[in-house]
Amino acid sequence: MIVSNTKYKIIDLFAGAGGLSNGFEQTGRFEVVGAVEINKAAQKTYIRNHKNNPDIIIKDSDSESDITKINFDKVLLERDLSGEDLVVVGGPPCQGFSNANRQKNYLVSGNNQLVKEYVKAVKEIKPIAFVMENVKTIISDTHKFFVTEHGDQAKFKYSSKEHLQKIVKSEDDKFWHPDKIYLLETRHLELNSVIEFLLPNIYNTYPLLPNENWISRLRSIERRLRNSESIRLKDKDIKEVEQIIVHFNSIIKDRDKDSEWVFNSGIDRILHDALFLLETFKTEEMKSSEVKEKLGPLIDLNTFLFHIKEVREEKIIIKGDIEIEIGSKLTVKINVESYNVIEYLERVFKYLGYRIDKGVITASDFGVPQRRNRFIMFGVKKEFAFLEEVKLPEKNTNLSKIFTTRDAIEDLENIKPQEELNSYDMNCYINTKCLSGLLKYYRTDVEENVLFNHINTKSRELSKKRFAAIKESEGKNFHSLTEDLKNTYADASRTQNTVYLRLDYDEPAPTVINVRKSMWNHPVNAVALSIREAARLQSFKDNFIFEGTKDQQYQQVGNAVPPLMARAIAERLLEILGDKPESTITEELNLDEKVLI
């Protein structure tokens, strides 16, 4: 029984193109009243799919949509909204959670701090329910926050002792504990004297190379050395190497004036060795051993100083002195206190009055033609929960089948993807099947011949050869290629299996990422997957239109939450609220497909 004819209102945080909220809207029981998304191209897509209404984007006082600067109390007042009418949904950016714990670096990046902005928004809005989505690896014990000094910003306010002590029942109930952050682990033992020299003033030091692109370039050069006795710079290396040289010369010139650096002989040697090497390297081939000897200490020292900078900027509370250990490696670490991200979220949302559930769900269990796993945490305010138990949706066993790549894109097989945005002809769809099952779902509310975003990149000749070779050999990915078609990669053996992935018609797709960057190709055609085909695999309907450059559109598709998975969450949430959708996923997708005669 539907308890109310009114729609629940949604505020969509970290909205991206809008896949999560789109799934909620498909139930017919939710409408978006505001979205926060800092990316301009994604904003255009979001606006396009919400009646071209620019006011759908919530902005801060600088006319940006930066969640760190938005006062949600003010937003509710200006938009005449009440938390009792609202549901908050969103997926804080997950890059850091995907990459955490590399080389024992447990620092949580600024991106990950946006999880705390989500908590702040829920606290200020006080919605009847919330849904938070993230990568499945967020559940790992290695994903943690560190106890910080208190501050006005959410990243400090929601990780300070003052805050944490409010959400525990007693001192015995505290969930933060002693931990260590590894600032450096290196075989360059000579760095010990440099670090010892810097220790008295260590928290006022700065990286020798402040530009992270420069360090990435040097690390790229270092990686290429692993399988080579000698190396010559590539054209793409030289521009950034020249910038590094200019920067080092400016440090040397100003070192006795207003330099942020205090030098000793060890730092001088590292700087001059690297400078001499890079000057020579611009025109000459260098031996791997020499490059490692002269660049290695610079890269590792700079890594150490970047970590010190991050500790300082993140206001992490340090217990005691920096610890240095020397064995086969030089290890530098500090003592801190940390707490698990998921345990924190559970505790803080319960403290705010929500009954919650959390877990990893699989997109293909709910009609999405893709095996994508996502972590979901959702909660309902106790006073609004019709059901006593708040539980995530379970696998939909009422669906007639698990949908495959064939179900998603076979009808597009003979429609050649276009390559030019400016001259795109949207009247290009050729209907080859009855509009039933998954295909009927895709073609909802689209004119018969219209197909948006069926466009791909203009592939280079080498890419075309690779596509053709993979098809001819019935290969699976980049590793199916002959050696002569792999030789542009520095270390082909390390290439991921998802690069040049050839999709299998008879299986759901793997996790859809930016398929242009990974060069995914069609199951039977030797071409790159189009934006629309990738969107179909994500379960976007064909009436959902992506805006921006081709690269931006591919990225939006890859970053999105599959709408059908979101719809399953929405249907379950409605059930907990004592409500129901206008139609269910089961009702819409359980129709037999019949080929037109």
Coordinates of C-alpha atoms in Angstrom, one line a residue:
M1 CA 0.0 0.0 0.0
I2 CA 1.3 3.4 -0.9
V3 CA 1.3 5.6 2.2
S4 CA 1.4 8.9 0.3
N5 CA 0.9 10.1 -3.2
T6 CA 3.6 12.7 -2.7
K7 CA 7.1 12.0 -3.9
Y8 CA 10.1 11.9 -1.6
K9 CA 12.6 14.6 -2.4
I10 CA 16.3 13.8 -3.0
I11 CA 19.5 15.8 -2.5
D12 CA 22.2 14.1 -4.5
L13 CA 25.8 14.5 -3.2
F14 CA 28.9 13.9 -5.3
A15 CA 26.2 13.4 -8.0
G16 CA 28.4 12.8 -11.1
A17 CA 26.2 12.3 -14.1
G18 CA 23.4 11.1 -11.9
G19 CA 23.2 7.3 -12.1
L20 CA 22.4 6.8 -8.4
S21 CA 19.5 9.4 -8.3
N22 CA 18.3 8.2 -11.7
G23 CA 17.7 4.8 -10.3
F24 CA 15.6 6.3 -7.5
E25 CA 13.7 8.5 -10.0
Q26 CA 12.8 5.4 -12.1
T27 CA 10.6 4.1 -9.2
G28 CA 8.3 7.1 -9.8
R29 CA 8.4 7.9 -6.1
F30 CA 11.4 10.2 -5.8
E31 CA 12.3 13.6 -7.4
V32 CA 15.7 15.4 -7.2
V33 CA 15.5 18.9 -5.7
G34 CA 19.2 19.6 -5.6
A35 CA 22.5 18.1 -6.5
V36 CA 26.1 18.8 -5.5
E37 CA 28.8 18.1 -8.2
I38 CA 32.0 20.1 -8.7
N39 CA 32.8 18.7 -12.2
K40 CA 31.5 21.1 -14.9
A41 CA 31.0 18.5 -17.6
A42 CA 29.0 16.2 -15.2
Q43 CA 27.0 19.2 -14.2
K44 CA 26.0 19.8 -17.8
T45 CA 24.9 16.1 -18.0
Y46 CA 22.9 16.4 -14.8
I47 CA 21.2 19.6 -15.9
R48 CA 20.4 18.1 -19.3
N49 CA 18.6 15.1 -17.7
H50 CA 16.7 17.3 -15.3
K51 CA 14.7 19.4 -17.8
N52 CA 17.7 21.7 -18.5
N53 CA 17.2 23.3 -15.1
P54 CA 20.5 24.9 -14.0
D55 CA 19.1 25.5 -10.5
I56 CA 19.2 21.8 -9.9
I57 CA 22.9 22.3 -9.0
I58 CA 23.4 23.5 -5.4
K59 CA 26.2 26.1 -5.4
D60 CA 28.3 27.8 -2.7
S61 CA 28.9 31.5 -2.2
D62 CA 31.5 31.5 -5.0
S63 CA 28.9 30.0 -7.4
E64 CA 30.7 26.7 -7.4
S65 CA 29.3 23.4 -6.4
D66 CA 32.0 22.6 -3.8
I67 CA 30.6 20.5 -0.9
T68 CA 33.3 21.7 1.4
K69 CA 31.9 25.3 1.1
I70 CA 28.2 24.6 1.2
N71 CA 26.0 25.4 4.2
F72 CA 23.1 23.0 4.1
D73 CA 21.2 24.8 6.8
K74 CA 21.1 27.8 4.4
V75 CA 20.3 25.6 1.4
L76 CA 17.2 24.1 3.2
L77 CA 16.0 27.6 4.1
E78 CA 16.5 29.1 0.6
R79 CA 14.8 26.1 -1.1
D80 CA 12.0 25.8 1.5
L81 CA 12.9 22.2 2.3
S82 CA 12.7 20.2 5.5
G83 CA 14.7 17.1 6.4
E84 CA 11.5 15.3 7.0
D85 CA 10.7 15.4 3.3
L86 CA 14.2 14.5 2.2
V87 CA 16.4 11.5 1.3
V88 CA 20.2 12.1 0.9
V89 CA 22.1 9.9 -1.6
G90 CA 25.6 10.0 -2.8
G91 CA 29.0 8.4 -3.4
P92 CA 32.0 10.3 -2.0
P93 CA 35.0 10.0 -4.4
C94 CA 36.7 6.7 -4.0
Q95 CA 40.2 7.0 -5.6
G96 CA 42.1 7.0 -2.4
F97 CA 40.2 4.1 -1.0
S98 CA 41.0 2.1 -4.1
N99 CA 44.7 2.9 -3.9
A100 CA 45.3 3.0 -0.1
N101 CA 48.2 1.2 1.6
R102 CA 50.5 1.4 -1.3
Q103 CA 54.1 1.1 0.0
K104 CA 52.8 1.1 3.6
N105 CA 51.5 4.7 3.1
Y106 CA 48.3 4.7 5.2
L107 CA 47.6 8.4 4.8
V108 CA 44.1 9.1 3.7
S109 CA 44.1 11.7 0.9
G110 CA 42.1 14.8 0.7
N111 CA 39.7 13.0 -1.6
N112 CA 38.9 10.5 1.1
Q113 CA 38.2 13.2 3.5
L114 CA 35.1 13.9 1.5
V115 CA 33.4 11.0 3.3
K116 CA 33.4 13.3 6.3
E117 CA 31.6 16.0 4.2
Y118 CA 28.9 13.4 3.5
V119 CA 28.5 12.9 7.3
K120 CA 28.4 16.7 7.8
A121 CA 25.7 17.0 5.1
V122 CA 23.5 14.3 6.7
K123 CA 24.0 15.9 10.2
E124 CA 22.9 19.3 8.8
I125 CA 20.0 18.1 6.6
K126 CA 18.6 15.5 9.0
P127 CA 16.9 13.5 6.2
I128 CA 14.5 10.7 6.9
A129 CA 17.0 8.3 5.1
F130 CA 20.3 8.3 3.4
V131 CA 22.2 6.1 0.9
M132 CA 26.0 6.1 0.7
E133 CA 27.8 4.2 -2.1
N134 CA 31.5 3.5 -2.5
V135 CA 34.0 1.0 -3.9
K136 CA 33.8 -2.5 -2.2
T137 CA 37.4 -2.2 -0.9
I138 CA 36.3 0.5 1.5
I139 CA 35.5 -2.3 3.9
S140 CA 39.1 -3.3 4.3
D141 CA 40.8 -2.7 7.7
T142 CA 43.5 -0.7 5.9
H143 CA 41.1 2.1 5.1
K144 CA 41.2 4.4 8.1
F145 CA 41.1 8.0 9.3
F146 CA 43.6 9.5 11.8
V147 CA 42.8 11.4 14.9
T148 CA 43.4 15.1 14.2
E149 CA 43.4 18.5 15.8
H150 CA 39.9 20.0 16.0
G151 CA 39.0 22.6 13.4
D152 CA 36.0 24.2 11.7
Q153 CA 36.3 22.2 8.5
A154 CA 34.6 18.9 8.3
K155 CA 37.8 17.0 7.6
F156 CA 39.1 18.1 11.1
K157 CA 35.8 18.5 13.0
Y158 CA 34.8 14.9 12.3
S159 CA 38.1 13.3 13.2
S160 CA 39.0 15.2 16.4
K161 CA 38.9 13.7 19.8
E162 CA 36.1 16.2 20.7
H163 CA 33.9 14.7 18.1
L164 CA 34.8 11.0 18.5
Q165 CA 34.2 11.1 22.3
K166 CA 30.6 12.4 21.7
I167 CA 29.7 9.3 19.6
V168 CA 30.9 6.6 22.1
K169 CA 29.0 5.5 25.2
S170 CA 32.0 5.5 27.5
E171 CA 35.8 5.6 27.5
D172 CA 35.8 1.8 27.4
D173 CA 33.8 2.0 24.2
K174 CA 36.3 4.1 22.2
F175 CA 37.1 2.7 18.8
W176 CA 40.3 4.6 17.9
H177 CA 43.6 3.0 18.8
P178 CA 47.4 3.4 18.5
D179 CA 48.8 3.1 15.0
K180 CA 51.9 4.0 12.9
I181 CA 52.3 5.9 9.7
Y182 CA 55.3 4.8 7.6
L183 CA 56.9 8.0 6.1
L184 CA 59.7 6.2 4.3
E185 CA 61.0 2.8 3.5
T186 CA 64.2 2.9 1.3
R187 CA 67.3 1.0 0.5
H188 CA 69.2 4.3 0.2
L189 CA 70.7 4.1 3.7
E190 CA 72.7 7.3 3.1
L191 CA 69.4 9.3 3.5
N192 CA 69.6 8.6 7.3
S193 CA 72.1 11.5 7.8
V194 CA 70.0 13.8 5.8
I195 CA 66.8 13.0 7.8
E196 CA 68.7 13.3 11.1
F197 CA 69.9 16.7 10.0
L198 CA 66.3 17.8 9.1
L199 CA 64.7 16.4 12.3
P200 CA 64.9 19.5 14.5
N201 CA 62.9 21.5 12.0
I202 CA 61.2 18.6 10.2
Y203 CA 57.6 19.9 10.3
N204 CA 58.6 23.1 8.6
T205 CA 60.3 21.4 5.6
Y206 CA 58.9 21.2 2.1
P207 CA 59.5 18.8 -0.8
L208 CA 62.4 19.5 -3.1
L209 CA 60.0 18.8 -5.9
P210 CA 56.6 20.4 -5.1
N211 CA 54.9 19.4 -8.4
E212 CA 53.5 15.8 -8.2
N213 CA 53.6 15.5 -12.0
W214 CA 57.4 15.9 -11.9
I215 CA 57.7 13.0 -9.4
S216 CA 55.3 10.9 -11.5
R217 CA 57.6 11.5 -14.5
L218 CA 60.7 10.5 -12.6
R219 CA 59.0 7.4 -11.2
S220 CA 57.9 6.5 -14.8
I221 CA 61.5 6.8 -15.9
E222 CA 62.6 4.7 -12.9
R223 CA 60.0 1.9 -13.8
R224 CA 61.3 1.7 -17.4
L225 CA 64.7 1.0 -16.0
R226 CA 63.7 -2.3 -14.4
N227 CA 64.1 -4.3 -17.7
S228 CA 66.8 -2.2 -19.4
E229 CA 70.5 -1.7 -19.0
S230 CA 70.3 1.7 -20.4
I231 CA 67.6 4.3 -21.2
R232 CA 67.1 7.4 -23.3
L233 CA 64.4 10.0 -22.5
K234 CA 61.3 10.0 -24.6
D235 CA 59.9 13.2 -26.1
K236 CA 57.1 13.2 -23.6
D237 CA 59.7 13.1 -20.7
I238 CA 61.8 16.0 -21.9
K239 CA 59.4 18.9 -21.2
E240 CA 58.9 18.0 -17.5
V241 CA 62.6 17.2 -17.1
E242 CA 63.5 20.7 -18.3
Q243 CA 61.0 22.1 -15.8
I244 CA 62.7 20.2 -13.0
I245 CA 66.1 21.5 -14.1
V246 CA 64.9 25.1 -14.0
H247 CA 63.4 24.5 -10.6
F248 CA 66.6 22.9 -9.2
N249 CA 68.7 25.8 -10.5
S250 CA 66.4 28.3 -8.9
I251 CA 66.8 26.5 -5.5
I252 CA 70.6 26.6 -5.8
K253 CA 70.5 30.2 -6.8
D254 CA 68.3 31.3 -3.9
R255 CA 69.6 28.9 -1.3
D256 CA 71.4 31.6 0.7
K257 CA 68.6 34.1 0.3
D258 CA 64.9 33.4 1.1
S259 CA 65.0 29.6 0.5
E260 CA 62.6 27.5 2.5
W261 CA 65.5 25.0 2.7
V262 CA 68.4 24.5 5.1
F263 CA 71.1 22.6 3.3
N264 CA 73.9 20.2 4.4
S265 CA 76.4 18.3 2.4
G266 CA 74.0 15.3 1.9
I267 CA 71.2 17.4 0.5
D268 CA 73.7 19.3 -1.7
R269 CA 75.0 16.0 -3.1
I270 CA 71.5 14.7 -3.8
L271 CA 70.5 17.9 -5.6
H272 CA 73.7 18.3 -7.7
D273 CA 73.8 14.6 -8.6
A274 CA 70.2 14.7 -9.8
L275 CA 70.8 18.0 -11.7
F276 CA 73.9 16.8 -13.4
L277 CA 72.1 13.5 -14.4
L278 CA 69.1 15.3 -15.8
E279 CA 71.1 17.8 -17.8
T280 CA 73.1 15.0 -19.4
F281 CA 70.0 12.8 -19.7
K282 CA 68.3 15.3 -22.1
T283 CA 70.6 14.4 -24.9
E284 CA 72.4 11.2 -24.0
E285 CA 71.5 7.6 -23.2
M286 CA 72.2 6.7 -19.6
K287 CA 73.1 3.5 -17.8
S288 CA 70.4 2.2 -15.6
S289 CA 72.7 1.8 -12.6
E290 CA 73.7 5.4 -12.8
V291 CA 70.2 6.7 -13.0
K292 CA 69.1 4.6 -10.0
E293 CA 72.1 5.8 -8.0
K294 CA 71.5 9.4 -8.7
L295 CA 67.7 9.7 -9.0
G296 CA 66.7 7.1 -6.3
P297 CA 67.8 9.2 -3.3
L298 CA 66.1 12.3 -4.7
I299 CA 62.8 10.4 -5.3
D300 CA 62.8 8.7 -1.9
L301 CA 63.7 11.9 0.0
N302 CA 61.0 13.8 -1.8
T303 CA 58.5 11.0 -1.0
F304 CA 59.4 11.3 2.7
L305 CA 59.0 15.1 2.6
F306 CA 55.6 14.8 0.8
H307 CA 54.4 12.5 3.6
I308 CA 55.6 15.0 6.2
K309 CA 53.7 17.7 4.4
E310 CA 50.6 15.6 4.3
V311 CA 50.8 14.9 8.1
R312 CA 51.1 18.6 8.7
E313 CA 48.3 19.7 6.4
E314 CA 45.9 17.0 7.6
K315 CA 46.6 18.1 11.2
I316 CA 47.3 14.5 12.3
I317 CA 48.1 14.3 16.0
I318 CA 51.6 12.7 16.5
K319 CA 52.5 10.8 19.6
G320 CA 56.1 11.2 20.6
D321 CA 59.1 11.5 18.3
I322 CA 59.8 10.3 14.8
E323 CA 61.2 6.8 14.8
I324 CA 64.1 5.7 12.6
E325 CA 65.2 2.1 12.1
I326 CA 68.2 1.0 10.0
G327 CA 68.6 -2.6 8.8
S328 CA 68.6 -3.7 5.2
K329 CA 66.3 -0.8 4.7
L330 CA 66.0 2.7 6.2
T331 CA 62.5 3.0 7.8
V332 CA 61.0 6.2 9.2
K333 CA 57.6 6.2 11.0
I334 CA 55.5 8.1 13.5
N335 CA 53.0 7.1 16.2
V336 CA 49.4 8.2 15.7
E337 CA 45.9 7.1 16.5
S338 CA 43.5 5.8 13.8
Y339 CA 40.0 4.4 13.4
N340 CA 38.4 2.3 10.7
V341 CA 36.3 4.2 8.2
I342 CA 33.3 1.8 8.2
E343 CA 33.2 1.5 12.0
Y344 CA 33.2 5.2 12.3
L345 CA 30.3 5.6 9.8
E346 CA 28.2 3.0 11.6
R347 CA 28.7 4.7 14.9
V348 CA 28.2 8.3 13.7
F349 CA 25.0 7.5 11.8
K350 CA 23.6 5.5 14.8
Y351 CA 24.5 8.5 17.0
L352 CA 22.5 10.7 14.6
G353 CA 19.4 8.4 15.1
Y354 CA 19.5 6.1 12.1
R355 CA 18.9 2.4 11.8
I356 CA 21.4 1.2 9.3
D357 CA 22.6 -1.7 7.2
K358 CA 25.7 -2.0 5.1
G359 CA 27.3 -4.5 2.7
V360 CA 28.6 -5.2 -0.8
I361 CA 25.9 -5.8 -3.5
T362 CA 26.4 -7.0 -7.1
A363 CA 24.9 -5.2 -10.0
S364 CA 24.0 -8.3 -12.0
D365 CA 21.8 -9.5 -9.2
F366 CA 19.3 -6.7 -10.1
G367 CA 19.2 -6.7 -13.9
V368 CA 22.4 -4.8 -14.7
P369 CA 24.3 -6.6 -17.5
Q370 CA 27.5 -6.1 -15.6
R371 CA 29.2 -7.8 -12.7
R372 CA 29.9 -4.7 -10.6
N373 CA 30.3 -4.9 -6.9
R374 CA 29.7 -1.8 -4.8
F375 CA 29.7 -1.1 -1.1
I376 CA 26.3 0.4 0.1
M377 CA 25.5 1.8 3.5
F378 CA 22.0 3.1 4.0
G379 CA 20.0 4.2 7.0
V380 CA 16.4 5.3 8.0
K381 CA 15.5 7.5 10.9
K382 CA 13.9 5.3 13.6
E383 CA 10.7 7.3 13.7
F384 CA 10.1 6.9 9.9
A385 CA 10.9 3.2 9.6
F386 CA 7.7 1.2 9.0
L387 CA 9.7 -2.0 9.2
E388 CA 11.7 -2.8 12.4
E389 CA 14.6 -4.2 10.4
V390 CA 16.6 -2.1 8.0
K391 CA 18.2 -4.4 5.4
L392 CA 19.8 -3.9 2.0
P393 CA 18.1 -5.6 -1.0
E394 CA 19.0 -9.2 -1.6
K395 CA 19.5 -10.8 -5.0
N396 CA 16.4 -10.6 -7.1
T397 CA 15.6 -14.2 -7.8
N398 CA 12.4 -13.3 -9.6
L399 CA 14.2 -12.1 -12.7
S400 CA 14.0 -14.6 -15.5
K401 CA 17.7 -14.4 -16.2
I402 CA 21.0 -12.8 -15.6
F403 CA 21.4 -10.3 -18.4
T404 CA 24.5 -10.4 -20.6
T405 CA 26.4 -8.1 -22.9
R406 CA 24.3 -9.5 -25.8
D407 CA 21.1 -8.4 -24.1
A408 CA 22.6 -5.0 -23.6
I409 CA 24.1 -4.1 -27.0
E410 CA 23.5 -6.7 -29.7
D411 CA 20.8 -4.5 -31.3
L412 CA 23.5 -1.8 -31.9
E413 CA 25.9 -4.3 -33.6
N414 CA 25.1 -3.1 -37.2
I415 CA 24.9 0.6 -36.3
K416 CA 28.4 2.0 -36.8
P417 CA 29.5 4.3 -34.0
Q418 CA 30.0 7.9 -35.2
E419 CA 33.3 9.8 -34.4
E420 CA 32.4 13.5 -34.5
L421 CA 30.5 15.2 -31.7
N422 CA 29.8 18.3 -33.8
S423 CA 28.2 16.5 -36.7
Y424 CA 26.6 13.6 -34.7
D425 CA 23.3 12.4 -36.3
M426 CA 21.0 11.1 -33.6
N427 CA 18.5 9.6 -36.1
C428 CA 20.5 6.5 -36.5
Y429 CA 18.7 3.7 -34.6
I430 CA 17.6 0.6 -36.4
N431 CA 15.1 -1.5 -34.5
T432 CA 15.7 -5.2 -35.0
K433 CA 13.8 -6.6 -32.0
C434 CA 10.5 -6.2 -30.3
L435 CA 10.6 -3.7 -27.5
S436 CA 10.5 -6.2 -24.6
G437 CA 12.6 -7.2 -21.7
L438 CA 15.8 -5.3 -21.2
L439 CA 15.6 -3.7 -24.6
K440 CA 12.2 -2.2 -23.8
Y441 CA 13.7 -0.8 -20.6
Y442 CA 16.5 0.9 -22.6
R443 CA 14.2 2.3 -25.2
T444 CA 11.6 3.8 -22.8
D445 CA 10.5 7.3 -23.8
V446 CA 12.9 7.6 -26.9
E447 CA 11.7 8.3 -30.4
E448 CA 11.8 5.3 -32.6
N449 CA 14.9 6.1 -34.7
V450 CA 16.8 8.3 -32.2
L451 CA 20.0 7.1 -30.5
F452 CA 22.1 9.5 -28.4
N453 CA 25.8 9.2 -27.7
H454 CA 26.6 6.3 -30.0
I455 CA 30.0 7.7 -30.6
N456 CA 33.5 6.5 -30.0
T457 CA 37.1 7.8 -30.4
K458 CA 38.8 8.0 -33.8
S459 CA 41.2 5.2 -33.3
R460 CA 44.9 5.4 -34.4
E461 CA 46.1 2.9 -36.9
L462 CA 48.0 0.9 -34.3
S463 CA 44.8 0.6 -32.2
K464 CA 42.8 -0.6 -35.2
K465 CA 45.5 -3.3 -35.9
R466 CA 45.2 -4.4 -32.3
F467 CA 41.4 -4.6 -32.4
A468 CA 41.6 -6.6 -35.7
A469 CA 44.3 -8.9 -34.4
I470 CA 42.3 -9.7 -31.2
K471 CA 39.2 -10.4 -33.2
E472 CA 41.0 -12.6 -35.7
S473 CA 42.7 -14.7 -33.0
E474 CA 39.5 -14.8 -30.9
G475 CA 41.7 -13.3 -28.2
K476 CA 40.6 -11.8 -24.9
N477 CA 42.7 -8.7 -24.3
F478 CA 46.1 -7.0 -24.8
H479 CA 47.9 -10.2 -23.8
S480 CA 46.4 -12.0 -26.8
L481 CA 48.5 -9.8 -29.1
T482 CA 51.7 -10.8 -30.8
E483 CA 54.9 -9.1 -29.5
D484 CA 55.2 -6.7 -32.4
L485 CA 51.8 -5.2 -31.4
K486 CA 52.8 -4.8 -27.8
N487 CA 56.2 -3.1 -28.1
T488 CA 54.9 0.5 -27.5
Y489 CA 54.3 -0.5 -23.8
A490 CA 57.3 -0.1 -21.5
D491 CA 56.6 -3.4 -19.7
A492 CA 53.9 -5.3 -21.5
S493 CA 53.9 -8.1 -18.9
R494 CA 52.5 -5.7 -16.3
T495 CA 49.6 -4.5 -18.4
Q496 CA 46.2 -5.2 -16.8
N497 CA 43.9 -7.8 -18.3
T498 CA 41.2 -5.1 -18.8
V499 CA 43.3 -3.3 -21.4
Y500 CA 42.1 -3.9 -24.9
L501 CA 39.4 -6.1 -23.3
R502 CA 37.2 -7.8 -25.9
L503 CA 33.7 -8.3 -24.4
D504 CA 32.0 -11.6 -24.4
Y505 CA 28.4 -11.5 -25.7
D506 CA 27.3 -14.4 -23.5
E507 CA 28.5 -13.0 -20.2
P508 CA 27.7 -9.9 -18.2
A509 CA 30.4 -7.2 -18.7
P510 CA 33.1 -6.9 -16.1
T511 CA 33.2 -3.7 -14.0
V512 CA 32.7 -0.8 -16.4
I513 CA 35.4 1.8 -16.0
N514 CA 36.5 4.5 -18.5
V515 CA 36.4 2.1 -21.4
R516 CA 38.1 4.6 -23.8
K517 CA 41.3 4.7 -21.6
S518 CA 41.2 0.9 -21.3
M519 CA 40.5 0.5 -25.0
W520 CA 37.6 -2.0 -24.6
N521 CA 36.5 -3.4 -27.9
H522 CA 33.2 -4.8 -29.2
P523 CA 32.5 -8.6 -28.9
V524 CA 32.3 -9.1 -32.7
N525 CA 33.3 -5.8 -34.4
A526 CA 36.9 -4.7 -34.3
V527 CA 36.1 -1.3 -33.0
A528 CA 36.2 0.6 -29.7
L529 CA 33.1 0.5 -27.5
S530 CA 30.9 3.5 -27.9
I531 CA 29.7 5.8 -25.1
R532 CA 26.1 4.5 -25.6
E533 CA 27.2 0.9 -25.5
A534 CA 29.1 1.5 -22.2
A535 CA 26.1 3.4 -20.8
R536 CA 23.9 0.4 -21.7
L537 CA 26.3 -1.9 -19.8
Q538 CA 25.8 0.5 -16.9
S539 CA 22.0 0.2 -17.3
F540 CA 21.3 3.8 -18.4
K541 CA 18.2 4.1 -20.5
D542 CA 18.7 5.5 -24.0
N543 CA 16.9 8.7 -23.1
F544 CA 19.7 9.6 -20.7
I545 CA 22.0 12.0 -22.6
F546 CA 25.7 12.6 -21.7
E547 CA 27.3 16.0 -22.3
G548 CA 30.9 17.2 -22.6
T549 CA 33.8 16.0 -24.7
K550 CA 34.1 12.3 -25.6
D551 CA 36.7 11.8 -22.9
Q552 CA 34.4 13.5 -20.3
Q553 CA 31.4 11.4 -21.4
Y554 CA 33.3 8.1 -21.1
Q555 CA 34.6 9.1 -17.7
Q556 CA 31.1 10.0 -16.5
V557 CA 29.8 6.6 -17.6
G558 CA 32.6 4.8 -15.9
N559 CA 32.2 6.7 -12.6
A560 CA 28.4 6.2 -12.4
V561 CA 26.4 4.0 -10.2
P562 CA 24.3 1.6 -12.4
P563 CA 20.7 3.0 -12.3
L564 CA 19.1 -0.4 -12.0
M565 CA 21.2 -1.3 -9.0
A566 CA 20.3 2.1 -7.5
R567 CA 16.6 1.4 -8.3
A568 CA 16.8 -1.9 -6.3
I569 CA 18.1 0.0 -3.3
A570 CA 15.3 2.6 -3.8
E571 CA 12.6 -0.1 -4.0
R572 CA 13.9 -1.7 -0.8
L573 CA 14.0 1.7 0.9
L574 CA 10.4 2.4 0.0
E575 CA 9.5 -1.0 1.5
I576 CA 11.2 0.0 4.8
L577 CA 9.3 3.3 4.7
G578 CA 6.0 1.4 4.2
D579 CA 5.7 2.5 0.6
K580 CA 6.2 1.0 -2.8
P581 CA 7.3 2.0 -6.4
E582 CA 4.9 2.7 -9.3
S583 CA 6.5 -0.4 -10.9
T584 CA 9.2 -2.8 -10.0
I585 CA 12.4 -4.0 -11.7
T586 CA 10.8 -7.4 -11.9
E587 CA 7.7 -6.2 -13.6
E588 CA 9.6 -4.2 -16.1
L589 CA 12.3 -6.7 -17.1
N590 CA 10.5 -10.0 -16.9
L591 CA 9.2 -9.9 -20.5
D592 CA 10.2 -12.5 -23.2
E593 CA 12.1 -11.1 -26.1
K594 CA 10.7 -11.9 -29.5
V595 CA 12.6 -11.2 -32.7
L596 CA 10.6 -9.3 -35.3
I597 CA 9.8 -11.1 -38.5

